[in-house]
CSV table of C-alpha atoms in Angstrom, one decimal:
chain,number,residue,atom,x,y,z
A,1,MET,CA,71.4,-24.6,91.6
A,2,GLU,CA,73.0,-23.2,94.4
A,3,ARG,CA,76.1,-22.7,92.3
A,4,THR,CA,74.0,-20.3,89.7
A,5,TYR,CA,73.3,-18.6,93.0
A,6,ILE,CA,76.7,-18.1,94.4
A,7,GLU,CA,77.7,-17.1,90.7
A,8,GLY,CA,75.5,-14.8,89.9
A,9,LEU,CA,75.9,-13.3,94.1
A,10,LEU,CA,79.7,-12.5,92.7
A,11,ASN,CA,79.2,-11.5,89.5
A,12,THR,CA,76.8,-8.8,91.0
A,13,LEU,CA,79.3,-7.8,93.8
A,14,ASN,CA,82.1,-7.9,91.2
A,15,LYS,CA,79.8,-5.5,89.4
A,16,LYS,CA,79.2,-3.4,91.8
A,17,TYR,CA,82.3,-2.8,93.9
A,18,GLY,CA,84.8,-3.8,91.3
A,19,PHE,CA,85.9,-7.1,92.6
A,20,ASN,CA,87.4,-10.0,90.3
A,21,LEU,CA,85.8,-12.8,92.8
A,22,LYS,CA,85.3,-16.3,90.5
A,23,PHE,CA,83.3,-19.5,92.2
A,24,SER,CA,86.1,-21.7,93.9
A,25,GLU,CA,85.9,-24.2,96.5
A,26,ASN,CA,86.8,-22.0,99.4
A,27,PHE,CA,83.0,-20.6,98.1
A,28,LYS,CA,81.1,-23.6,97.8
A,29,ASN,CA,82.5,-24.8,101.4
A,30,ALA,CA,81.6,-21.3,103.2
A,31,PHE,CA,77.9,-22.6,101.6
A,32,SER,CA,78.6,-26.2,102.6
A,33,HIS,CA,76.0,-27.1,105.6
A,34,SER,CA,76.9,-30.5,107.9
A,35,SER,CA,74.3,-32.0,106.4
A,36,TYR,CA,74.8,-31.5,102.6
A,37,THR,CA,78.3,-32.7,103.5
A,38,ASN,CA,77.5,-36.3,105.3
A,39,GLU,CA,74.6,-36.9,102.4
A,40,LYS,CA,77.6,-36.2,99.9
A,41,ARG,CA,80.0,-38.0,102.1
A,42,ILE,CA,82.1,-35.2,101.8
A,43,ALA,CA,85.2,-34.9,103.9
A,44,LYS,CA,83.5,-33.2,107.3
A,45,HIS,CA,86.4,-30.5,107.4
A,46,LEU,CA,84.8,-29.0,103.8
A,47,ASN,CA,81.4,-27.7,105.3
A,48,TYR,CA,81.5,-24.1,106.4
A,49,GLU,CA,82.1,-24.4,109.6
A,50,ARG,CA,86.2,-23.4,109.4
A,51,LEU,CA,85.1,-20.6,107.1
A,52,GLU,CA,82.9,-19.1,109.5
A,53,PHE,CA,86.0,-19.5,112.4
A,54,LEU,CA,88.1,-17.8,110.4
A,55,GLY,CA,85.5,-15.0,108.9
A,56,ASP,CA,84.4,-14.3,112.7
A,57,ALA,CA,87.7,-13.0,113.1
A,58,VAL,CA,88.3,-11.4,109.7
A,59,VAL,CA,84.7,-9.0,110.7
A,60,GLU,CA,86.0,-8.7,114.1
A,61,LEU,CA,89.2,-7.4,113.5
A,62,THR,CA,87.5,-5.3,110.2
A,63,THR,CA,84.8,-4.4,112.6
A,64,SER,CA,87.5,-3.0,115.1
A,65,GLU,CA,89.5,-0.8,113.0
A,66,PHE,CA,86.5,0.5,111.6
A,67,LEU,CA,85.2,1.8,114.8
A,68,PHE,CA,88.5,2.9,116.3
A,69,LYS,CA,89.0,5.1,113.3
A,70,LYS,CA,86.0,6.1,113.1
A,71,PHE,CA,84.9,6.9,116.8
A,72,TYR,CA,88.4,7.9,117.8
A,73,GLU,CA,87.0,9.5,121.4
A,74,LEU,CA,85.2,6.8,122.9
A,75,PRO,CA,87.1,4.3,125.3
A,76,GLU,CA,87.9,1.0,124.9
A,77,GLY,CA,84.2,-0.3,127.0
A,78,GLU,CA,82.2,1.7,124.4
A,79,LEU,CA,83.8,0.6,121.8
A,80,THR,CA,83.6,-2.9,122.7
A,81,LYS,CA,79.9,-2.7,123.1
A,82,LEU,CA,79.6,-0.9,119.6
A,83,ARG,CA,81.1,-3.6,118.1
A,84,ALA,CA,78.9,-6.2,120.0
A,85,SER,CA,75.5,-4.4,118.6
A,86,ILE,CA,77.2,-4.2,114.8
A,87,VAL,CA,78.5,-8.0,115.1
A,88,CYS,CA,75.6,-9.5,116.1
A,89,GLU,CA,73.4,-12.2,114.7
A,90,LYS,CA,70.0,-9.8,114.3
A,91,THR,CA,72.6,-7.8,111.5
A,92,LEU,CA,74.5,-10.3,110.0
A,93,VAL,CA,71.0,-12.2,109.1
A,94,LYS,CA,70.0,-8.7,107.9
A,95,TYR,CA,72.4,-8.7,105.5
A,96,ALA,CA,72.7,-12.1,104.5
A,97,LEU,CA,69.0,-12.1,103.1
A,98,GLN,CA,69.6,-8.8,101.7
A,99,LEU,CA,72.6,-10.5,100.2
A,100,GLY,CA,70.6,-13.6,99.4
A,101,LEU,CA,73.2,-16.1,101.1
A,102,ASP,CA,70.2,-18.0,102.0
A,103,LYS,CA,69.8,-19.2,98.3
A,104,CYS,CA,73.3,-20.1,98.0
A,105,ILE,CA,73.5,-22.8,100.9
A,106,TYR,CA,73.8,-26.5,100.1
A,107,LEU,CA,71.9,-28.6,102.3
A,108,GLY,CA,70.8,-32.2,103.1
A,109,LYS,CA,67.3,-33.1,102.2
A,110,GLY,CA,66.3,-33.5,106.1
A,111,GLU,CA,67.9,-30.0,107.0
A,112,GLU,CA,65.9,-28.4,104.0
A,113,LYS,CA,62.4,-29.8,104.6
A,114,MET,CA,62.9,-28.5,108.3
A,115,GLY,CA,63.6,-24.9,107.2
A,116,GLY,CA,67.2,-24.9,107.6
A,117,ARG,CA,67.8,-22.1,105.2
A,118,SER,CA,65.7,-20.0,107.1
A,119,ARG,CA,67.4,-20.5,110.6
A,120,ALA,CA,68.6,-16.9,111.7
A,121,ALA,CA,72.1,-19.0,113.4
A,122,LEU,CA,72.9,-20.8,110.5
A,123,LEU,CA,72.6,-17.6,108.3
A,124,ALA,CA,74.7,-15.5,110.9
A,125,ASP,CA,77.6,-18.0,110.3
A,126,ILE,CA,77.1,-18.5,106.7
A,127,PHE,CA,77.6,-14.2,106.7
A,128,GLU,CA,80.8,-15.1,108.4
A,129,SER,CA,81.6,-17.8,106.5
A,130,PHE,CA,81.5,-16.4,103.0
A,131,THR,CA,83.5,-13.5,104.6
A,132,GLY,CA,86.0,-15.9,105.5
A,133,ALA,CA,85.8,-17.3,102.0
A,134,MET,CA,86.4,-14.1,100.1
A,135,TYR,CA,89.6,-13.1,102.5
A,136,LEU,CA,90.8,-16.2,101.5
A,137,GLU,CA,90.0,-15.5,97.9
A,138,SER,CA,90.9,-11.8,97.6
A,139,ASN,CA,92.0,-9.8,100.6
A,140,LEU,CA,91.5,-7.9,103.3
A,141,GLU,CA,90.7,-4.4,101.1
A,142,VAL,CA,88.3,-6.4,99.5
A,143,VAL,CA,87.0,-7.5,102.5
A,144,LYS,CA,86.7,-4.2,104.1
A,145,THR,CA,84.9,-2.6,101.2
A,146,PHE,CA,82.3,-5.7,101.2
A,147,LEU,CA,81.6,-4.7,105.0
A,148,HIS,CA,81.6,-1.1,104.5
A,149,ASN,CA,78.8,-1.6,102.3
A,150,THR,CA,77.0,-4.1,104.5
A,151,LEU,CA,77.6,-4.1,107.9
A,152,PHE,CA,79.2,-0.9,108.2
A,153,THR,CA,76.1,1.6,106.8
A,154,GLU,CA,74.6,0.6,110.4
A,155,VAL,CA,76.9,3.1,111.9
A,156,GLN,CA,77.8,5.9,109.0
A,157,ASP,CA,75.7,8.1,109.1
A,158,LEU,CA,74.5,7.5,112.8
A,159,GLU,CA,75.5,8.8,116.7
A,160,TYR,CA,76.8,6.4,118.7
A,161,HIS,CA,73.6,6.2,120.7
A,162,SER,CA,71.7,4.8,117.9
A,163,PHE,CA,73.3,1.8,117.9
A,164,VAL,CA,72.9,0.5,121.9
A,165,ASP,CA,69.2,-0.6,121.2
A,166,TYR,CA,67.5,1.1,124.2
A,167,LYS,CA,64.3,0.4,122.9
A,168,THR,CA,65.1,-3.6,123.0
A,169,ILE,CA,67.0,-3.2,126.8
A,170,LEU,CA,63.7,-0.9,128.1
A,171,GLN,CA,61.4,-3.8,126.5
A,172,GLU,CA,63.3,-6.5,128.5
A,173,TYR,CA,63.4,-4.2,131.4
A,174,ILE,CA,59.7,-3.7,131.4
A,175,SER,CA,58.9,-7.1,130.7
A,176,LYS,CA,60.8,-7.8,133.9
A,177,ILE,CA,59.3,-5.2,136.4
A,178,LYS,CA,56.2,-5.6,134.6
A,179,LEU,CA,55.8,-2.2,134.4
A,180,GLY,CA,52.5,-2.3,132.1
A,181,GLU,CA,52.7,-1.5,127.8
A,182,ILE,CA,55.0,0.1,125.8
A,183,GLU,CA,53.7,2.5,123.1
A,184,TYR,CA,55.6,5.2,120.8
A,185,VAL,CA,53.7,8.0,119.7
A,186,VAL,CA,55.2,10.5,117.2
A,187,LEU,CA,54.3,14.2,119.1
A,188,ASP,CA,55.6,16.4,115.9
A,189,SER,CA,57.2,16.2,112.0
A,190,THR,CA,58.8,19.3,111.2
A,191,GLY,CA,60.5,20.5,108.2
A,192,PRO,CA,60.7,19.3,104.2
A,193,SER,CA,60.2,15.8,102.9
A,194,HIS,CA,64.0,15.3,102.9
A,195,SER,CA,65.3,16.7,105.9
A,196,LYS,CA,62.4,16.2,108.4
A,197,THR,CA,62.9,16.2,112.3
A,198,PHE,CA,61.0,13.6,114.2
A,199,THR,CA,59.8,14.3,117.5
A,200,SER,CA,58.4,11.0,119.6
A,201,ALA,CA,57.6,9.9,122.7
A,202,ILE,CA,57.0,6.9,124.8
A,203,LEU,CA,54.4,5.8,127.2
A,204,ILE,CA,54.8,2.9,129.8
A,205,GLY,CA,51.6,2.1,131.0
A,206,GLY,CA,49.8,5.1,129.4
A,207,LYS,CA,52.5,7.6,131.3
A,208,GLN,CA,54.9,9.2,129.2
A,209,TYR,CA,58.5,8.4,130.4
A,210,GLY,CA,60.6,10.1,128.0
A,211,SER,CA,60.9,12.0,124.5
A,212,GLY,CA,63.8,12.7,122.0
A,213,THR,CA,64.0,14.6,119.0
A,214,ALA,CA,66.2,13.1,116.0
A,215,THR,CA,66.4,13.1,112.1
A,216,THR,CA,64.8,9.7,111.8
A,217,LYS,CA,61.5,8.3,113.3
A,218,LYS,CA,63.5,5.5,114.5
A,219,GLU,CA,66.2,7.3,115.7
A,220,SER,CA,63.8,9.9,117.9
A,221,GLU,CA,62.2,6.5,119.6
A,222,GLN,CA,65.8,5.7,120.7
A,223,LEU,CA,66.1,8.7,122.0
A,224,SER,CA,63.2,8.4,124.1
A,225,ALA,CA,63.7,5.0,125.2
A,226,LYS,CA,67.2,6.1,126.2
A,227,GLN,CA,65.5,8.6,128.3
A,228,ALA,CA,62.6,6.4,129.7
A,229,LEU,CA,66.0,3.7,131.1
A,230,GLU,CA,67.4,7.0,132.9
A,231,LYS,CA,64.2,8.1,134.3
A,232,LEU,CA,63.7,4.6,135.5
A,233,GLY,CA,66.8,4.7,137.3
A,234,TYR,CA,68.2,1.5,134.9
A,235,LYS,CA,71.7,1.8,135.8
A,236,ASP,CA,73.7,-0.7,133.0
A,237,ILE,CA,73.6,1.7,130.0
């Protein structure tokens, strides 16, 4: 069953992007969990972990090049932060699930029963091991196309500040200093449906601490969270 899902995934990518990917030992290994190789008494080096090691490096290199070229004005420190916000567990899991990589994983019976297929850390690793196998079975240009249409869609049309997750930073900070409950409210929405502008405000303990205006509600909330952090004197942004 897993092989069927892997072949379906490869066929979808081939049709969508003009690739020529075929099921191979590398792709099987990329989806083989240690519980499966142990159960089947397959050599330990044939699970996903070595390919995850390779894929991690390929993803980091490709992401670094993409950001280096796109944000030519940003210094090294900000590029590093931006790369970390893209190549993170949350984002890797998001695209692993969108691609259906969870269905492709070969798991041992025990790991399957324990819900291993939906474990975030494993899904993030599998995204990278799949990328590693793709690199071995094709070339770096294919990987670049794949990542441009998955991870890099997070940054294609947004400003840099959108990728520093100010909302999460603020939530953690407010929880630490116990200032009150956070609420985001839309103050205004203008323009036609295909080109709206949103203004959002952030309330903490019922008091407004910031506001932001952007072309998406999500981005306007990020801007309001950034303003709130600045007003609160948070230094690490």
